[in-house]
Short mmCIF file of C-alpha atoms in Angstrom, two decimals:
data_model
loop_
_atom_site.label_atom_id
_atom_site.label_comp_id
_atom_site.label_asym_id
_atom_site.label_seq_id
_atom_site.Cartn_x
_atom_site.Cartn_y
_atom_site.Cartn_z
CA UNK A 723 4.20 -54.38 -5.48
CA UNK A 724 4.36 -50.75 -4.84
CA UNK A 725 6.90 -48.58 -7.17
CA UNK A 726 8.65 -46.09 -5.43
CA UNK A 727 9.34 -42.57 -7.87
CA UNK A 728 12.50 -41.02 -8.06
CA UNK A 729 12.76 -37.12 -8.70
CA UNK A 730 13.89 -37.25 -12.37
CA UNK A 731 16.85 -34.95 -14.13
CA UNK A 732 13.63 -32.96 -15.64
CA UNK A 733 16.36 -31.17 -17.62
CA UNK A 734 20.02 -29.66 -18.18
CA UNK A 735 21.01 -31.42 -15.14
CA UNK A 736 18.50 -29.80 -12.38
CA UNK A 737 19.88 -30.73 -8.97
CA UNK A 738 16.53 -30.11 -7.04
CA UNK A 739 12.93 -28.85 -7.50
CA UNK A 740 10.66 -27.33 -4.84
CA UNK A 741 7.23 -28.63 -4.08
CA UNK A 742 4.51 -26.56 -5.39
CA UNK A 743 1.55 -28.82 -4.84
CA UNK A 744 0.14 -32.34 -4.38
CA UNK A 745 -2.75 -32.66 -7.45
CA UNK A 746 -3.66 -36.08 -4.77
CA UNK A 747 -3.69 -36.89 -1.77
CA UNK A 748 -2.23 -40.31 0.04
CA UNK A 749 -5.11 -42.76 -0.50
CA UNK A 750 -6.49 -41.50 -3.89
CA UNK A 751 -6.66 -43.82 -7.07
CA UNK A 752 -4.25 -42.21 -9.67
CA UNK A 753 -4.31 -43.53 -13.20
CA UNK A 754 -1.33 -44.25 -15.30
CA UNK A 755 0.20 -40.78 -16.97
CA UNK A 756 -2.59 -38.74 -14.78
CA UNK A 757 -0.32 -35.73 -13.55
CA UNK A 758 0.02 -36.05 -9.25
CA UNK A 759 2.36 -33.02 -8.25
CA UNK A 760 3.55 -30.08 -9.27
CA UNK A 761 7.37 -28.81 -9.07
CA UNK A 762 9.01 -25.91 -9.55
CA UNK A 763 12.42 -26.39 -10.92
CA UNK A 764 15.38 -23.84 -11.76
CA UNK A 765 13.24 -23.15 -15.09
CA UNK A 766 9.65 -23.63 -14.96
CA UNK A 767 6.54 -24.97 -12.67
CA UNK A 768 6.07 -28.29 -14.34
CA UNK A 769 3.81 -31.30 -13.56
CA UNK A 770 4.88 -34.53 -12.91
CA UNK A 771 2.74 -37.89 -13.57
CA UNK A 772 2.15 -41.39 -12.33
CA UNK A 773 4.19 -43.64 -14.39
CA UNK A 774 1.40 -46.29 -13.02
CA UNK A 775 -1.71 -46.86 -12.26
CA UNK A 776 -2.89 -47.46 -8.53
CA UNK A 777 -3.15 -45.85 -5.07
CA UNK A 778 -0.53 -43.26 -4.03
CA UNK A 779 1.13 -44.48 -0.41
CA UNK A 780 3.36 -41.98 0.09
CA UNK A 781 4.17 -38.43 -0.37
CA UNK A 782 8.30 -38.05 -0.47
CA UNK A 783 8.04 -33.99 0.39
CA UNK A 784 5.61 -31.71 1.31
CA UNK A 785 4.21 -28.86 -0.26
CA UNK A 786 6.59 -25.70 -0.07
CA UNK A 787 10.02 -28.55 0.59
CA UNK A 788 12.78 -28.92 -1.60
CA UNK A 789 13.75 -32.54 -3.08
CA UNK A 790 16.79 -33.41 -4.26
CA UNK A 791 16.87 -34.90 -7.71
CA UNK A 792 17.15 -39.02 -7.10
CA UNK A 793 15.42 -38.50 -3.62
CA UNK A 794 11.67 -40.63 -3.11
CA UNK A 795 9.27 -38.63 -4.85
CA UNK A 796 6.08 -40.74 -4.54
CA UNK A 797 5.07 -44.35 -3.76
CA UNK A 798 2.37 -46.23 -5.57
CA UNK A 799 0.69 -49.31 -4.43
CA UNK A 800 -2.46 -51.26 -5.21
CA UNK A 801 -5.64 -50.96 -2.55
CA UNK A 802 -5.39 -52.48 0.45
CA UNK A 803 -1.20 -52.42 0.12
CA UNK A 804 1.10 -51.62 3.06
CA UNK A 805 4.07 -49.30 2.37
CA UNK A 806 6.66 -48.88 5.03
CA UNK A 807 9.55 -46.47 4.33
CA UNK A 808 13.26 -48.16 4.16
CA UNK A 809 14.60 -48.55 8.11
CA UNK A 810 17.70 -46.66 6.60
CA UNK A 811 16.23 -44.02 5.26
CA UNK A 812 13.69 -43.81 8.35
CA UNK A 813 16.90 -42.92 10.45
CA UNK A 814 18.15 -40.14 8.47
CA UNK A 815 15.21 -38.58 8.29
CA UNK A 816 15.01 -38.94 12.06
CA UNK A 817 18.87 -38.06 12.41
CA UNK A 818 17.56 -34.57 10.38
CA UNK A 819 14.47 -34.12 12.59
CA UNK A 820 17.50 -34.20 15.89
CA UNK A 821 19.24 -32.20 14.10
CA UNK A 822 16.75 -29.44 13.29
CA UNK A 823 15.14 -29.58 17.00
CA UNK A 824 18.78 -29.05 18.17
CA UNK A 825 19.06 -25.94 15.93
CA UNK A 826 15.62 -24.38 17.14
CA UNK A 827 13.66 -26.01 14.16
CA UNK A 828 10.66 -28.31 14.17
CA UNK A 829 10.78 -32.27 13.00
CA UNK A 830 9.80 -32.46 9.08
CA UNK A 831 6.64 -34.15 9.78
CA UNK A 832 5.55 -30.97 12.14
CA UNK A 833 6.62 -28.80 10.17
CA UNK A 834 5.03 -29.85 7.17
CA UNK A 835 1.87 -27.49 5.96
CA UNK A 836 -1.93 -28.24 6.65
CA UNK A 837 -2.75 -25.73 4.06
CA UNK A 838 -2.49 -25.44 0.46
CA UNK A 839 -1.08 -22.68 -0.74
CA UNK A 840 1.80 -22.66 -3.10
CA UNK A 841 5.63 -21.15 -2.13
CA UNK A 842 4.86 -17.23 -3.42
CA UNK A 843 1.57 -17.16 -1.69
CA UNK A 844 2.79 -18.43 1.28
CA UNK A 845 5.89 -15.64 1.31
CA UNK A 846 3.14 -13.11 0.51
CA UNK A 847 1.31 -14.11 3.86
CA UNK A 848 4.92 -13.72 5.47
CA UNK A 849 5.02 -10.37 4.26
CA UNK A 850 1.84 -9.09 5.17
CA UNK A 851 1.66 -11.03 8.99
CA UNK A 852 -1.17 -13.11 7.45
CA UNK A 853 -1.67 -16.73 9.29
CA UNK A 854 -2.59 -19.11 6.81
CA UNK A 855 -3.73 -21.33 9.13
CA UNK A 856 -6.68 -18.66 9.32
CA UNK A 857 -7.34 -18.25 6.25
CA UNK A 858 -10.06 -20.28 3.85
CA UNK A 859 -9.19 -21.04 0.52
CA UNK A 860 -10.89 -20.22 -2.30
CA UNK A 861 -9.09 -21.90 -4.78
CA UNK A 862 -9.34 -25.39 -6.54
CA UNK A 863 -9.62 -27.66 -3.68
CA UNK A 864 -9.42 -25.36 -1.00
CA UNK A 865 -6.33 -23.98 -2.24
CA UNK A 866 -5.31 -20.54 -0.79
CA UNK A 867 -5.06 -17.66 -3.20
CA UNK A 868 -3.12 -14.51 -3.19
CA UNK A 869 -6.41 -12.71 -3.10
CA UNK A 870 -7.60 -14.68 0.05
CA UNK A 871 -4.07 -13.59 1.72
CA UNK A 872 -4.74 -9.88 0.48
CA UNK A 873 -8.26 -9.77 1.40
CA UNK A 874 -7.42 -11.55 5.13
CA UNK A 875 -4.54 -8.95 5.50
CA UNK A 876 -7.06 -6.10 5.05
CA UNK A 877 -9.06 -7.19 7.85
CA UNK A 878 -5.95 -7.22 10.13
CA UNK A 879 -3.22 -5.13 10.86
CA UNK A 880 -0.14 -5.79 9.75
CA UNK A 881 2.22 -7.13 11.85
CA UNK A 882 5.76 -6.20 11.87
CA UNK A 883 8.51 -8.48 13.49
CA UNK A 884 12.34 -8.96 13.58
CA UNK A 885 14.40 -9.26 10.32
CA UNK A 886 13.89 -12.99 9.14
CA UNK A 887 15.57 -15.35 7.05
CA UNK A 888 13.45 -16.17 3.78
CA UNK A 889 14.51 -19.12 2.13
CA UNK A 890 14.81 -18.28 -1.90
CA UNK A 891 12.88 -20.37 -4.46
CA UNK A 892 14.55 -22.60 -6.72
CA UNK A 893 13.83 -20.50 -9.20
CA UNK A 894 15.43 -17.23 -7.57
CA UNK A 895 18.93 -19.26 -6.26
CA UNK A 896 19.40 -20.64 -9.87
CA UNK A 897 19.14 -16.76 -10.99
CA UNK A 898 21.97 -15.93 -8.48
CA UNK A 899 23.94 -18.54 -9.51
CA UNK A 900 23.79 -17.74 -12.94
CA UNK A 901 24.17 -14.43 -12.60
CA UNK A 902 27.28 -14.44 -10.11
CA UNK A 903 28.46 -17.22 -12.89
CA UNK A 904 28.62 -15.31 -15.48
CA UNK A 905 29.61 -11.85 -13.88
CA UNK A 906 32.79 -13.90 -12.57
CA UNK A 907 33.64 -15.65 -15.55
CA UNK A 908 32.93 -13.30 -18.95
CA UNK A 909 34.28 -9.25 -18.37
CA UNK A 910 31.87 -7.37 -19.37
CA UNK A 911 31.25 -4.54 -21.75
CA UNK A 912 28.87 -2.29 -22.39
CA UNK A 913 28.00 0.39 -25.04
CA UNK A 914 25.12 2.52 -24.44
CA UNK A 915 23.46 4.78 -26.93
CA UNK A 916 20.00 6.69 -27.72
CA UNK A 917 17.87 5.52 -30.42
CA UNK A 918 15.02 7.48 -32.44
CA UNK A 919 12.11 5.22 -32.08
CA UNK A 920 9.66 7.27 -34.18
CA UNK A 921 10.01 5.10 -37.15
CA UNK A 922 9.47 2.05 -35.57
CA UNK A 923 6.84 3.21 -33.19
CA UNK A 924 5.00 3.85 -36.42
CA UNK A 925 5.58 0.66 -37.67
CA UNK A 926 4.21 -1.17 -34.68
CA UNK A 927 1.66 1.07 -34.35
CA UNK A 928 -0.30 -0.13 -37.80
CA UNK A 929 1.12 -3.39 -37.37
CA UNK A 930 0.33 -4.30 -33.94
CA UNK A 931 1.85 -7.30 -31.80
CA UNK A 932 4.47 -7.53 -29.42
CA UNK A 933 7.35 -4.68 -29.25
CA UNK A 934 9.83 -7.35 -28.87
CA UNK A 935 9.24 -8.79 -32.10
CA UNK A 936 10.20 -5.72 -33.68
CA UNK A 937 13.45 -5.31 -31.99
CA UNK A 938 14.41 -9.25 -32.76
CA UNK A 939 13.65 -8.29 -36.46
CA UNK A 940 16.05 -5.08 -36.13
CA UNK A 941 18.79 -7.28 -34.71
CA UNK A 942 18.95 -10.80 -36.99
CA UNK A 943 20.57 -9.56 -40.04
CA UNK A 944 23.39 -7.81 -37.67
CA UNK A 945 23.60 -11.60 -35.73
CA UNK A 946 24.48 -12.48 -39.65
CA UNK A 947 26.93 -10.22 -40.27
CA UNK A 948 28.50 -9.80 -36.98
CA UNK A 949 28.66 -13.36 -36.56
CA UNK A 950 30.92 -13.54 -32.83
CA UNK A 951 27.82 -12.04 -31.39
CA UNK A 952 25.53 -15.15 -31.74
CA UNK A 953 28.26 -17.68 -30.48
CA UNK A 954 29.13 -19.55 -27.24
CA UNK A 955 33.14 -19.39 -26.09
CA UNK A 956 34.55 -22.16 -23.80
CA UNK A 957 37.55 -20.66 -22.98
CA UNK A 958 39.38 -22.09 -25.89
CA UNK A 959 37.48 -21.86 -28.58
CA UNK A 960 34.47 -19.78 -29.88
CA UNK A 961 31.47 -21.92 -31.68
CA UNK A 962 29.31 -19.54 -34.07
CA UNK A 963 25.85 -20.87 -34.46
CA UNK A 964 24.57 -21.05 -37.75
CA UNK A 965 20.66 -20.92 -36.43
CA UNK A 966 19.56 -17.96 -33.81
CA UNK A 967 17.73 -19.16 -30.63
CA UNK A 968 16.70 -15.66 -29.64
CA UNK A 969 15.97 -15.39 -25.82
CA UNK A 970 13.53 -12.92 -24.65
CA UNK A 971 14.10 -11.58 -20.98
CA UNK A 972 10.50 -11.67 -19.41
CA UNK A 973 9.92 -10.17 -16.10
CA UNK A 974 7.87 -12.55 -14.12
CA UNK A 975 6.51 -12.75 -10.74
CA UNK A 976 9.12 -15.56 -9.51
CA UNK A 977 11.65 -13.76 -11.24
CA UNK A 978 13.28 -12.71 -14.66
CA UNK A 979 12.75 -15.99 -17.05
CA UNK A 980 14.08 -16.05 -20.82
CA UNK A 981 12.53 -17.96 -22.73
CA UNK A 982 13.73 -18.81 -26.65
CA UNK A 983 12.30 -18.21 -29.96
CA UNK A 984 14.35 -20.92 -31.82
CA UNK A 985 15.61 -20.32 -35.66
CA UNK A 986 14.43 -16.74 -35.38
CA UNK A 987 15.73 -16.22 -38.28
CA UNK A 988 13.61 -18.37 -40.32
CA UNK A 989 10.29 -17.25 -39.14
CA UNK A 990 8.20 -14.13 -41.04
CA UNK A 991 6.97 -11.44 -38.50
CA UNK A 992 3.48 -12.80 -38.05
CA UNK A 993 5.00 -16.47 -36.88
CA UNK A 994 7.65 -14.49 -34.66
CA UNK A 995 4.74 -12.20 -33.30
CA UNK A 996 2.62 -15.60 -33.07
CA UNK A 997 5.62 -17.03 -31.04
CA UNK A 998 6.80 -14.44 -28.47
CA UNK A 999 3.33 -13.76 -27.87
CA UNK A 1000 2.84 -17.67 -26.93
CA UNK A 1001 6.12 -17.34 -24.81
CA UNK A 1002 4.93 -14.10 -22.66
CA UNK A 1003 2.02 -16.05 -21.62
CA UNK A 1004 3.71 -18.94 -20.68
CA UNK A 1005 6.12 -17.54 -18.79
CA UNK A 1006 3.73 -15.71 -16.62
CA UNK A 1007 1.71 -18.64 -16.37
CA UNK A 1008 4.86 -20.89 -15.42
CA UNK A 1009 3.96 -23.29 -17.94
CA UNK A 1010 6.87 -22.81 -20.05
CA UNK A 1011 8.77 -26.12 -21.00
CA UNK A 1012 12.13 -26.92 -20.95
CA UNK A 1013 12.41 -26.75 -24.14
CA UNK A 1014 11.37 -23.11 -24.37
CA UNK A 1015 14.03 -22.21 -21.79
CA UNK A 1016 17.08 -24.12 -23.71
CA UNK A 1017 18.82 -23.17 -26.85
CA UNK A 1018 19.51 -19.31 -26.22
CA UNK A 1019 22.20 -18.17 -28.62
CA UNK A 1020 21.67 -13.91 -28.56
CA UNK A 1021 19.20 -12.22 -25.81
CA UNK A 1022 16.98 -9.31 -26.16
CA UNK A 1023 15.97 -7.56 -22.90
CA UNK A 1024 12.77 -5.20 -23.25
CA UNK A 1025 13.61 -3.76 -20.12
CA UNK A 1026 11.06 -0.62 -21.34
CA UNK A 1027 8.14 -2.88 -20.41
CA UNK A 1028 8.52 -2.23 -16.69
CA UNK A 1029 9.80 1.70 -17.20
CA UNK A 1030 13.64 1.11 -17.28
CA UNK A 1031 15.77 2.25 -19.43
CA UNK A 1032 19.80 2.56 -19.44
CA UNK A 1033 21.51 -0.34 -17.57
CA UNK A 1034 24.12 -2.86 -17.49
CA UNK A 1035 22.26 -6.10 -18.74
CA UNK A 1036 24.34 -9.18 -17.57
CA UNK A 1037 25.27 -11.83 -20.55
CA UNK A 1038 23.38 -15.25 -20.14
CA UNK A 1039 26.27 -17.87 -19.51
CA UNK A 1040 26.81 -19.65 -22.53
CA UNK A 1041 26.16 -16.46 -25.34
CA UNK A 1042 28.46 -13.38 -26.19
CA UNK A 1043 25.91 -10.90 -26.22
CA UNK A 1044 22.84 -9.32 -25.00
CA UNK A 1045 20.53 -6.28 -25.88
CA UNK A 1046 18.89 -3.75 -23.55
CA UNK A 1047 16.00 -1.58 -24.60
CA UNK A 1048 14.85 0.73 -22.19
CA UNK A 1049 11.16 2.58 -22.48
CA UNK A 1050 11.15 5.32 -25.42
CA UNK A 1051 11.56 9.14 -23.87
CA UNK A 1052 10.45 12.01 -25.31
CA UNK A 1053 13.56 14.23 -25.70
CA UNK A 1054 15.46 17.38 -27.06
CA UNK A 1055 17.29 16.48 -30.28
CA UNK A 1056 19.32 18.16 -32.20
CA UNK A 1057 20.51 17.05 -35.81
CA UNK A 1058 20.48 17.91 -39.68
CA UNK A 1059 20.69 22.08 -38.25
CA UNK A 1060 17.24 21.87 -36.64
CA UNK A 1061 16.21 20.86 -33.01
CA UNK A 1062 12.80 18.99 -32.46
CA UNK A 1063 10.96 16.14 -30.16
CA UNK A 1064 11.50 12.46 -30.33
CA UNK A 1065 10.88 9.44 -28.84
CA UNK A 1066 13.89 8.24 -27.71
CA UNK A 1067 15.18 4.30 -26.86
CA UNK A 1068 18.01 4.05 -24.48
CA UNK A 1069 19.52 1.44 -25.81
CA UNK A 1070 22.78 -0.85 -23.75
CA UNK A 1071 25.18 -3.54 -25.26
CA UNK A 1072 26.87 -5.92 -23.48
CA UNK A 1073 30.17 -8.54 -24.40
CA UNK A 1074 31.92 -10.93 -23.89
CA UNK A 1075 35.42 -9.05 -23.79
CA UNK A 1076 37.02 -12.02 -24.61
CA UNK A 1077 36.50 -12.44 -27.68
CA UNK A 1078 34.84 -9.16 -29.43
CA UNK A 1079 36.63 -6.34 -28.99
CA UNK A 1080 35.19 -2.75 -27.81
CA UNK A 1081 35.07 -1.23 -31.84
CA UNK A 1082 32.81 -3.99 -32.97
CA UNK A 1083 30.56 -3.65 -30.16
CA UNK A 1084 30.50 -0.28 -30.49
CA UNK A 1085 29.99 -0.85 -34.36
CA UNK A 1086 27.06 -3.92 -33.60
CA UNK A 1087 25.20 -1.29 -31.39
CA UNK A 1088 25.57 1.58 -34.35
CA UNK A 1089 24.25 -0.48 -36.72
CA UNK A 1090 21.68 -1.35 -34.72
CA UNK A 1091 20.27 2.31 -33.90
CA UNK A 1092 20.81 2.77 -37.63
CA UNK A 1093 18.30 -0.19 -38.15
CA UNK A 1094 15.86 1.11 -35.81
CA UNK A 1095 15.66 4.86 -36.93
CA UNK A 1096 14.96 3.52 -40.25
CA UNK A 1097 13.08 0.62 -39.56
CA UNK A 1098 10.46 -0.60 -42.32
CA UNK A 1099 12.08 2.14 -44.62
#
């Protein structure tokens, strides 16, 4: 009898996932726990596998669609079995089809795409006037890359059009929601101050690894003794967490991720090196879990890797706090009756108003320059 698949909750109550790619096609044998699609989901590209063994009947969305969590996934059958889709739901997908036709749209099943190529490539091809439909893939089965799109653009002009309306990924809306979230809800502070990063510069320099470890290092023992910084508030009352789940703003192609180091605290620099290090990869990959995404008590933003430096870094819902560390300037300084060169961190602050008040932020980020101009010392 054939088993029709739900879209699970893959985590922290997801409401939908977009359709990266089929990993099989209607008609291939699948095996029980052998991975059949990928999704992207409001954290992470994750794959999703056959809970059975047998034939796959039915694909519930195409690539590049959005399904709602609890809507049909997947159907699998044995050989030779006959799947026919509910008479129910058969009408409202027809009902939509009207419904887009009326609007200037095209029925689901025309609409659906006869190439592979997953949601980023495909906008790429958008923005360079590149018909996929054109284009051979060169990827795993066939599967259109972004250097197929670039290298078919290059052998075309570009064509330029009307303004259009680009659907966002689920990925991108869940960063607008969460940002517009927690701009609404927490008011925002922030401190800003220049840091000497000579000493620490050093440091990494003969120790080598990520920058970011560093800068978490600088930062735990003030999470410690300023303790309303690594906390969540609920409007009513303000939890300190005794562990720090350090999140690590990483600048990705689908969009700003931040992945956690959990009990920072408890790990020596080579294991938080070791771990950040893992993380970075992942998240450019997409193959971060949900597990690496949850848990964020404190966030670091390394906002220095792409060349920024001061800004007004948002809080994550959920945290009090959150770092900024812009790219290290040399500048004019003047101290101790003598003016010289320095590297210089622009470094930003931001709280949650609510519930730490504008000396002991301006205290946590003093502290924290002091840390870094004498760090390893």
């Amino acid at each position: 009898m054939a088993l029709e698949m739900k879209l699970p909750d893959i985590g922290e109550g997801l409401t939908e996932a977009d359709i990266v790619q089929w990993l099989v096609a209607v008609g291939d044998t699948v095996a029980a726990n052998q991975p059949i699609v990928e999704v992207e989901t409001a954290k992470a590209v994750v794959e999703i596998s056959a809970p059975r063994s047998g034939v796959l009947l039915h694909q519930g969305a195409a690539a590049g669609a959005t399904l709602e969590v609890g809507g049909l996934l997947a159907v699998i059958g044995e050989h030779g079995e006959a799947w026919q889709q509910p008479a129910a739901a058969a009408a409202r997908s027809a009902i939509a089809d009207e419904i887009r036709t009326a609007i200037g749209g095209t029925p689901a099943a025309a609409a659906a795409p006869s190439v592979k190529a997953v949601p980023l490539v495909r906008k790429l091809a958008r923005d360079l006037g590149v018909d996929l439909g054109t284009v051979a893939g060169t990827g795993p089965n066939g599967q259109i890359t972004r250097g197929d799109v670039e290298a078919a653009a290059q052998g075309s002009p570009r064509v330029t059009a009307a303004d259009e309306s680009v659907p966002l990924s689920t990925t991108r809306r869940t960063i607008a929601r969460n940002l517009s979230r927690s701009w609404a809800e927490i008011p925002h502070v922030t401190v800003w101050g220049p840091a000497d990063a000579t000493q620490l510069l050093a440091v990494r320099q003969s120790g080598g690894g990520p920058l970011e470890a560093y800068l978490v290092e600088a930062v735990l023992p003030l999470l410690a003794e300023f303790p309303d910084f690594n906390a969540t508030f609920d409007g009513t009352d303000l939890t300190r967490h005794r562990a720090v789940g350090m999140g690590v703003a990483i600048d990705t192609a689908a969009g700003l991720v931040v992945p956690v180091v959990h009990d920072a605290a408890a790990r020596d620099h080579a294991d938080l090196s070791a771990e950040i290090e893992r993380l970075i990869a992942a998240a450019q990959a997409r193959t971060l879990s949900l597990d690496d995404l949850s848990g964020g008590t404190f966030t670091i933003s390394n906002v220095g890797a792409v060349g920024g430096g001061y800004g007004t870094p948002i809080i994550p819902h959920g945290t009090t706090g959150i770092l900024s560390i812009g790219r290290a300037r040399d500048e004019v300084v003047a101290g101790d009756g003598a003016i010289r060169i320095a590297p210089m961190f622009p470094v930003a602050l931001s709280f949650d108003h609510r519930v730490i008040d504008g000396a002991a932020g301006s205290l946590f980020l003093n502290r924290f320059v002091a840390r870094l101009e004498s760090f390893g010392a």
